[in-house]
XYZ file of N, CA and C in Angstrom:
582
model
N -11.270 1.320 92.582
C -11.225 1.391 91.127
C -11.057 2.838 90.761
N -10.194 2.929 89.731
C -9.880 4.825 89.848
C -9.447 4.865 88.186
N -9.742 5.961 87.647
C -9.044 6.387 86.546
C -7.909 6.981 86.660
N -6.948 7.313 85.913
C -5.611 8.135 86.093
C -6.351 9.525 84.994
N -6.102 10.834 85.713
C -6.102 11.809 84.743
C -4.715 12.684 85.015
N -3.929 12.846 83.641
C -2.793 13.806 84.564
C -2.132 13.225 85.111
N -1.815 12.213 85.280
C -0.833 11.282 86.926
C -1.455 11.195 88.275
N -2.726 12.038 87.935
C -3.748 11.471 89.208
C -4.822 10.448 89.231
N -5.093 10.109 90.374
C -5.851 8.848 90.399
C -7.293 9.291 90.007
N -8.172 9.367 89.235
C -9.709 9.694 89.336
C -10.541 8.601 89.371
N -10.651 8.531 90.335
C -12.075 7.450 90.581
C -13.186 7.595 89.641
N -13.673 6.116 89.634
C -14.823 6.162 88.550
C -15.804 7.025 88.586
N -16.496 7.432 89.933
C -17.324 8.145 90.187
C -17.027 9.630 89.520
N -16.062 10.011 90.160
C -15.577 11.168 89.132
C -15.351 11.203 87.595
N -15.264 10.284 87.060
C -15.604 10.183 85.315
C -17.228 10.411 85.128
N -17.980 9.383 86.132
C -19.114 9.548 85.570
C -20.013 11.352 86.179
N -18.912 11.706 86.927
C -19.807 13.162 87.144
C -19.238 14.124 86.070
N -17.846 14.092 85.111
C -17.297 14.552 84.475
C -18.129 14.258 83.289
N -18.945 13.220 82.874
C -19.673 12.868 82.107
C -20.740 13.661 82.215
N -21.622 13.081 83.328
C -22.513 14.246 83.615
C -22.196 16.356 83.058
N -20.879 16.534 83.580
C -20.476 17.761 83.277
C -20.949 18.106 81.596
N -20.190 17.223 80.943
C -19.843 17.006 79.658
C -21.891 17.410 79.175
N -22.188 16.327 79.400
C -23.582 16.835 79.179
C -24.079 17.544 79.411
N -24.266 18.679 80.214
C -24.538 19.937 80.282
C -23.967 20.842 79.536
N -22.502 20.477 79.161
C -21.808 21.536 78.020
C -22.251 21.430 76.985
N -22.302 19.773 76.744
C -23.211 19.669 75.514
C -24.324 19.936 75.036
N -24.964 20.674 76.202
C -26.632 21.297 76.100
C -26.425 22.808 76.085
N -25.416 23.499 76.637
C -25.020 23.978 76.431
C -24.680 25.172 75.154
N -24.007 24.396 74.057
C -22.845 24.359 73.280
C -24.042 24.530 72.165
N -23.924 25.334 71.067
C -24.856 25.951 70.095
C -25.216 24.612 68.962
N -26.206 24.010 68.800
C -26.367 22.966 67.822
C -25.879 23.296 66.971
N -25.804 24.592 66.241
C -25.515 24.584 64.452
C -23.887 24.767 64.951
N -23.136 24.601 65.829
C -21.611 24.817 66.014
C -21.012 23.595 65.652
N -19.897 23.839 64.394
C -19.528 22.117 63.737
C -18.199 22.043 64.523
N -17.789 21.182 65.137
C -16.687 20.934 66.037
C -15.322 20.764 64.576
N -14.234 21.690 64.750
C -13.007 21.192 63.991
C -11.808 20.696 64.305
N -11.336 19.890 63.452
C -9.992 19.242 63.991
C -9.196 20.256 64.533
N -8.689 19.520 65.498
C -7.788 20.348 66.653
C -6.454 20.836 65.735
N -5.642 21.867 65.856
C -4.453 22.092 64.903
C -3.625 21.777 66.335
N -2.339 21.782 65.761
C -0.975 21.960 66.282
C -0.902 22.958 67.497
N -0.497 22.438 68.566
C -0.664 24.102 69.695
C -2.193 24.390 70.202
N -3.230 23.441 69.753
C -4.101 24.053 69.898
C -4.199 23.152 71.447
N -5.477 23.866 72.168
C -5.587 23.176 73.634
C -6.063 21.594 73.506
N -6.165 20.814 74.508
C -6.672 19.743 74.412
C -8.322 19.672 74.319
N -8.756 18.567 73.623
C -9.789 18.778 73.733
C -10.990 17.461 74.573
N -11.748 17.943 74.954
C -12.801 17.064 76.132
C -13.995 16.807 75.211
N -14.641 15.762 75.746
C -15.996 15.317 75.076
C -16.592 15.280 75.054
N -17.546 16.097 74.181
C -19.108 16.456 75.236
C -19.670 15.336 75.190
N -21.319 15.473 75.443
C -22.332 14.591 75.101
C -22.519 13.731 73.844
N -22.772 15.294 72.859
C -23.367 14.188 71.416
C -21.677 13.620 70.932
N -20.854 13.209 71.004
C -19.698 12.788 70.545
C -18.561 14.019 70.005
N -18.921 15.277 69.905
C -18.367 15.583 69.175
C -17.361 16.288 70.627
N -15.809 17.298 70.344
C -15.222 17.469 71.112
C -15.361 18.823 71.066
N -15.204 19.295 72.410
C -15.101 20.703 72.955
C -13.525 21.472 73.271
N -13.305 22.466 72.852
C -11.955 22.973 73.227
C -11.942 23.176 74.556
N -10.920 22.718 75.429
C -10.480 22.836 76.743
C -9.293 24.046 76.950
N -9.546 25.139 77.143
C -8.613 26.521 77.535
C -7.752 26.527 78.703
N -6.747 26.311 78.684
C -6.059 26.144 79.794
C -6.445 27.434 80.592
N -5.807 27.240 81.967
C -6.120 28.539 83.077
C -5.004 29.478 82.666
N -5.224 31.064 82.619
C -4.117 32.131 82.270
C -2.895 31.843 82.991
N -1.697 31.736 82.442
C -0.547 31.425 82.765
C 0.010 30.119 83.049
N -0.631 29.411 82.717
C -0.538 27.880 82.974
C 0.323 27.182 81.317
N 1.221 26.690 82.025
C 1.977 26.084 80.806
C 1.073 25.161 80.052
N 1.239 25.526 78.977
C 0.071 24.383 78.311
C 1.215 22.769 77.171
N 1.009 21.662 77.951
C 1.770 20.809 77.270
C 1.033 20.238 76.099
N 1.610 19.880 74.721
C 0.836 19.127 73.764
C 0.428 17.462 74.564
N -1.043 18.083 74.182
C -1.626 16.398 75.044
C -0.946 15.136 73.874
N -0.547 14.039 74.054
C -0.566 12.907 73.576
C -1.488 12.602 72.758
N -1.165 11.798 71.637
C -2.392 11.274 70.679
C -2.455 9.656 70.703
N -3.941 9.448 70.829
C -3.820 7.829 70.869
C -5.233 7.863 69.861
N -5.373 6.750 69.720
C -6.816 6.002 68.513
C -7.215 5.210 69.086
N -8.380 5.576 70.015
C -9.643 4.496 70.701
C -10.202 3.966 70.018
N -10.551 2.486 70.181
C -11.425 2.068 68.934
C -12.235 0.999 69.931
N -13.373 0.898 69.517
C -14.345 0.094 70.294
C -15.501 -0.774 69.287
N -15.251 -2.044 69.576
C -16.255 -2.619 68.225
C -16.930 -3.943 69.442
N -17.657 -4.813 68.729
C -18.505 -5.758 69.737
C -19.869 -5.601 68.903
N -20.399 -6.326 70.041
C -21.897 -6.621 69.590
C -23.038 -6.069 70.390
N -24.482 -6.604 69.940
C -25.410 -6.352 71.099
C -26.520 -6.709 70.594
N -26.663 -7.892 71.456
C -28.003 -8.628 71.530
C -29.285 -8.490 72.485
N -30.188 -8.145 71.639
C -31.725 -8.060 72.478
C -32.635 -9.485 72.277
N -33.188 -10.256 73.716
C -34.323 -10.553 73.930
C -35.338 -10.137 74.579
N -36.352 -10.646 74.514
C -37.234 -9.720 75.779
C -36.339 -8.715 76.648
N -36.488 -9.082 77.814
C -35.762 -7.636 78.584
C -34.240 -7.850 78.517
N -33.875 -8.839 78.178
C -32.378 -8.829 78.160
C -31.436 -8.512 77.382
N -30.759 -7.372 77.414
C -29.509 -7.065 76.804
C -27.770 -7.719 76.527
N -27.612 -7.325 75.654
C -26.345 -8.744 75.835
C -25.076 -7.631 74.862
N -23.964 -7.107 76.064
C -23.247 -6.512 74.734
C -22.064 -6.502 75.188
N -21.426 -7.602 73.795
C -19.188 -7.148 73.820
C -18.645 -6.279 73.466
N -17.712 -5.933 74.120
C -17.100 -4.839 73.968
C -15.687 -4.994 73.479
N -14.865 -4.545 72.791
C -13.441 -5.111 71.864
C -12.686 -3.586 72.386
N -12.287 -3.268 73.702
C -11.601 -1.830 73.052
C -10.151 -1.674 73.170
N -9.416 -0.728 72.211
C -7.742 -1.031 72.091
C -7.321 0.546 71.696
N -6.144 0.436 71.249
C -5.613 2.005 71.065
C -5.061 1.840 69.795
N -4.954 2.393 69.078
C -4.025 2.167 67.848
C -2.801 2.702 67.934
N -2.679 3.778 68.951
C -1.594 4.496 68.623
C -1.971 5.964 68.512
N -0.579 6.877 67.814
C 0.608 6.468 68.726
C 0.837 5.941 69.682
N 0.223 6.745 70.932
C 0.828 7.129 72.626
C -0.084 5.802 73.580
N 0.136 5.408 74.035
C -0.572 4.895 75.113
C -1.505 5.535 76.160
N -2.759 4.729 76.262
C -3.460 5.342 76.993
C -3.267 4.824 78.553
N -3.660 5.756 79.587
C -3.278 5.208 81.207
C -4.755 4.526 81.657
N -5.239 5.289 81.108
C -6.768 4.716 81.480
C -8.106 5.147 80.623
N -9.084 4.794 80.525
C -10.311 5.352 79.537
C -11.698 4.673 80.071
N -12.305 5.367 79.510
C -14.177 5.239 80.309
C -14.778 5.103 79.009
N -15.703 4.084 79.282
C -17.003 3.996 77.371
C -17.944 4.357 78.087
N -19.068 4.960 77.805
C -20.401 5.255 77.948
C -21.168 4.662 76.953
N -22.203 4.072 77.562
C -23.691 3.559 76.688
C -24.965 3.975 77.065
N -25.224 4.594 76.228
C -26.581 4.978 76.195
C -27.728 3.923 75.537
N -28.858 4.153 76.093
C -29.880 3.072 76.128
C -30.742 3.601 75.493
N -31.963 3.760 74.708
C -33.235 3.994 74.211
C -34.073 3.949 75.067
N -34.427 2.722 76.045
C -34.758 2.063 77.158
C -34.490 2.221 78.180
N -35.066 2.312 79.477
C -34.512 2.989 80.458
C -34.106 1.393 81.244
N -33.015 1.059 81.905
C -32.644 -0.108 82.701
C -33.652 -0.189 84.036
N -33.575 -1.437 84.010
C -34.843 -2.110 85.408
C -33.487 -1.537 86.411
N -34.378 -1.150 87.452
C -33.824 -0.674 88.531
C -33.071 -1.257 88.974
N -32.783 -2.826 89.648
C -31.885 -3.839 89.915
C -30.965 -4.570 88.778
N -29.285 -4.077 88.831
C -29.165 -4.188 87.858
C -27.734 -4.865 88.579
N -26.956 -6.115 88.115
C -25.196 -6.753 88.094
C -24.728 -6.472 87.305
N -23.742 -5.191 87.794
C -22.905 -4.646 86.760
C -21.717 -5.634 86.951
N -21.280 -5.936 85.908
C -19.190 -6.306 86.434
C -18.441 -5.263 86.745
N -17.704 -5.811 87.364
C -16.235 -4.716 88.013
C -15.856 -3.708 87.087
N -15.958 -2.424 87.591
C -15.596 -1.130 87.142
C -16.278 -0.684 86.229
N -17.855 -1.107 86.406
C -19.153 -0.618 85.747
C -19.600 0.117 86.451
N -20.479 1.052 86.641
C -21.523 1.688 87.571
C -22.656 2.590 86.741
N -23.765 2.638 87.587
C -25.128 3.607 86.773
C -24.267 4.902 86.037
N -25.166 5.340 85.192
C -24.755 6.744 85.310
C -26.102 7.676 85.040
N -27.042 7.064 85.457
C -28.240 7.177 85.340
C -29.537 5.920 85.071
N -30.516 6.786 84.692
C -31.379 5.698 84.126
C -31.630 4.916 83.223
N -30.935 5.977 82.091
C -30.191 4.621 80.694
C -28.902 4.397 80.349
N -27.737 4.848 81.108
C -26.437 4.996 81.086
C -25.693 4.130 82.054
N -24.754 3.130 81.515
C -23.876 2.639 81.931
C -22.496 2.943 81.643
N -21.475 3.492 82.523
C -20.092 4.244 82.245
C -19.560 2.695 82.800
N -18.548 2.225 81.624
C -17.690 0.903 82.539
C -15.951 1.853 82.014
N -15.074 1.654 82.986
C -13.651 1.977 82.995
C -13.168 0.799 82.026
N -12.140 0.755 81.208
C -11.654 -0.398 80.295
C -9.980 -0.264 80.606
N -9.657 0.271 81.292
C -8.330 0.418 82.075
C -7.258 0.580 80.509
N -5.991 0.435 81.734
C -5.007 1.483 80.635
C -5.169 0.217 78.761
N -4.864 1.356 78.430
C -4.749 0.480 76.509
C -3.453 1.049 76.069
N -1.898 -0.065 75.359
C -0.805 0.275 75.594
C -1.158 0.782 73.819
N -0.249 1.263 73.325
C -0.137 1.492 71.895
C 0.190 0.495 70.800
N -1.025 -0.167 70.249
C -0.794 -1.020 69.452
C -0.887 -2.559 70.436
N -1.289 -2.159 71.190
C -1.035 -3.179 72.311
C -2.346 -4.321 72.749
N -2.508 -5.383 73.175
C -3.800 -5.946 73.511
C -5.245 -5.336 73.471
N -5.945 -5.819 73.308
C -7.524 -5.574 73.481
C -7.806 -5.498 74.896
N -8.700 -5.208 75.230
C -9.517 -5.155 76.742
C -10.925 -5.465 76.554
N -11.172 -6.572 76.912
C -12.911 -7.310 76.964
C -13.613 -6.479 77.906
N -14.998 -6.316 77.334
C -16.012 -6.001 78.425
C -17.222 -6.640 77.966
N -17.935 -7.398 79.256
C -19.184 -8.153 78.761
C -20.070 -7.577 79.732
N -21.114 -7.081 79.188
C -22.133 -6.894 80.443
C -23.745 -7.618 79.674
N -24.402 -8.125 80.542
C -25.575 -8.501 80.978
C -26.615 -7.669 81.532
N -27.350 -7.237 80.755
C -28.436 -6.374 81.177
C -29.584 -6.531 81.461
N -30.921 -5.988 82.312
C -32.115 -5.889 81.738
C -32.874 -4.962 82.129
N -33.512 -4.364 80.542
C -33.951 -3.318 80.496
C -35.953 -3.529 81.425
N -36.122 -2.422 81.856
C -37.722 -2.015 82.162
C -38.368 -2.673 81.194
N -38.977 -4.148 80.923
C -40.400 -3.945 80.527
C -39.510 -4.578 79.381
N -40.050 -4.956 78.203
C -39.910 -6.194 77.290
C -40.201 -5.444 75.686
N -38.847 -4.190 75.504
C -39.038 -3.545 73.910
C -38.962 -4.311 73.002
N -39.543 -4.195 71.973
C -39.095 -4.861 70.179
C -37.629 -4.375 69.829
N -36.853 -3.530 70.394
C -35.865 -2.791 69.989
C -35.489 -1.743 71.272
N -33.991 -1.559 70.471
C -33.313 -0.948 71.440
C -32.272 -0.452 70.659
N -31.895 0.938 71.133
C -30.717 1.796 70.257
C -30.081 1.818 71.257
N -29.061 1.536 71.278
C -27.777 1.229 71.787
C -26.528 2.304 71.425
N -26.009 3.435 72.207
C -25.263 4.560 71.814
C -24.112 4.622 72.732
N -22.312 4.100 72.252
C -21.659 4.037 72.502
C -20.619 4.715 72.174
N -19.684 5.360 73.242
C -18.667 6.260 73.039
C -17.765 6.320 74.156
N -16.391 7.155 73.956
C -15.224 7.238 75.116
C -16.034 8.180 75.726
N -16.131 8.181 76.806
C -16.591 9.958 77.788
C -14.987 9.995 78.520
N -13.867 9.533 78.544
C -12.631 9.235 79.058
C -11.621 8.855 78.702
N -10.569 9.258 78.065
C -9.368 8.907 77.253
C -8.019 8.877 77.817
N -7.940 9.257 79.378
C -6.695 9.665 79.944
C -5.781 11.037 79.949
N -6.929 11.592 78.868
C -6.728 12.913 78.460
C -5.806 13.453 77.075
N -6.006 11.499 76.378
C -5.182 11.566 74.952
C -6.132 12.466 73.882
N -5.263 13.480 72.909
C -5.965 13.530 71.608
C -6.397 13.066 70.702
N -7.627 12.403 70.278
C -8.404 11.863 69.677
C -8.686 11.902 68.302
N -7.992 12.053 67.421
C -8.311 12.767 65.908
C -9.570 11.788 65.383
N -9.726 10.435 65.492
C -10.192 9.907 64.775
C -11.656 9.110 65.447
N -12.642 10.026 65.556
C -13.438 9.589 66.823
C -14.872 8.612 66.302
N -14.591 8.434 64.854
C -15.265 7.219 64.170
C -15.390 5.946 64.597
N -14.396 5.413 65.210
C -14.097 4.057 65.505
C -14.146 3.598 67.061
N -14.408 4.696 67.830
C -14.972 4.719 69.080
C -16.396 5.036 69.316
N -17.289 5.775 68.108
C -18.418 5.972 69.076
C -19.517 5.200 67.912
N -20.044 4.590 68.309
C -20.932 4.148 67.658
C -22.461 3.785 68.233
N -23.387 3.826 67.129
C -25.769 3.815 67.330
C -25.818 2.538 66.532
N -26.225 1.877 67.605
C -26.392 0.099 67.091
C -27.934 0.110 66.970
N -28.542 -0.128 66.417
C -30.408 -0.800 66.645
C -30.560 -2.332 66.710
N -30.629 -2.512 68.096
C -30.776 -4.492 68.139
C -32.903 -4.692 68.575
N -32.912 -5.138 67.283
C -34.320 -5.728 67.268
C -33.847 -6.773 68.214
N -35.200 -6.986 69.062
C -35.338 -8.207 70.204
C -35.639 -9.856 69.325
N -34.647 -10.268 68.260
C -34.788 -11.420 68.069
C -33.851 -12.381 68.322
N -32.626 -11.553 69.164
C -31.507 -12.454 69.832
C -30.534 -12.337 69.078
N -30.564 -12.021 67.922
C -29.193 -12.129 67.053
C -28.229 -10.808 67.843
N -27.070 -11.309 67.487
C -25.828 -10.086 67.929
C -26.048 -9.314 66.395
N -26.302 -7.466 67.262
C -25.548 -7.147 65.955
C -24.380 -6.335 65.659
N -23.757 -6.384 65.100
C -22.216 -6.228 65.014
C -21.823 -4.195 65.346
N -21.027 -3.561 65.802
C -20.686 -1.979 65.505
C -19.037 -2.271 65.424
């Protein structure tokens, strides 16, 4: 199972350590610093932690190409019972460009019971983090399902649920509303909608 970055193959594992990366920049990176839309010419940009994007500087002398623009969008549900988590995933591109490949990250409130069945091209990314790959998304093109089945440590009233791309194929992102979204599913079973 591999991501494409660039025309290269990146394995999942390598998204989720690029993730990892990302979070350290994002600890990093000055809180009161307000992230701005990227202009024309400007470098591509990567994603930290809290959602917002970091400028990526190319290496001195390195041709720098305008990255591609695509519109990740990710909507679904997420249902809590006792320890069990329950969440769909809807994700697509709007456009322009097509994406080759992309990674969602979820963050948990709750830390996951140690024994956990991920589906194909899921893996840990810690103790409350699940990174699943949602493979390439064409422009304007089909949806890509993801269902996972969870269960968390121990039996919360609630659970915040924090979803976002950590992986885009390395498209420009202008519109990063509709990809990252903080769900709160009280444990009474209902789905609730992001």
């Amino acid at each position: 199972m591999g991501l494409t970055r660039r025309g290269l193959l990146m394995p999942l594992s390598v998204a989720a350590a690029t993730a990892a990366a990302m979070t350290v920049l994002g600890a990093a990176t000055s809180a009161d610093a307000s992230p701005e839309a990227p202009t024309a010419g400007a470098p591509a940009a990567a994603v930290r932690a809290d959602g917002a994007s970091a400028d990526v500087v190319p290496a001195p002398g390195a041709a720098s190409a305008p990255a591609p623009r695509a519109d990740l969008s990710h909507h679904g549900s997420v249902s809590l019972w006792g320890d069990r988590v329950a969440i769909r995933i809807r994700s697509e591109n709007l456009g322009p460009s097509d994406v080759t490949a992309s990674t969602v990250r979820l963050r948990f409130s709750a830390p996951l019971a140690a024994s956990q069945e991920l589906p194909y091209g899921c893996l840990r990314g810690g103790e409350t983090t699940v990174l699943c790959e949602t493979g390439g998304l064409r422009s304007a093109g089909g949806a890509r399902q993801t269902a996972l089945d969870l269960t968390l440590a121990g039996g919360p009233d609630e659970v915040v649920v924090r979803l976002d791309t950590v992986w885009n194929g390395g498209a420009r992102d202008a519109d990063r509303k509709n990809d990252a979204h903080e769900v709160l599913a009280p444990a009474t079973g209902d789905a609730y909608a992001f």
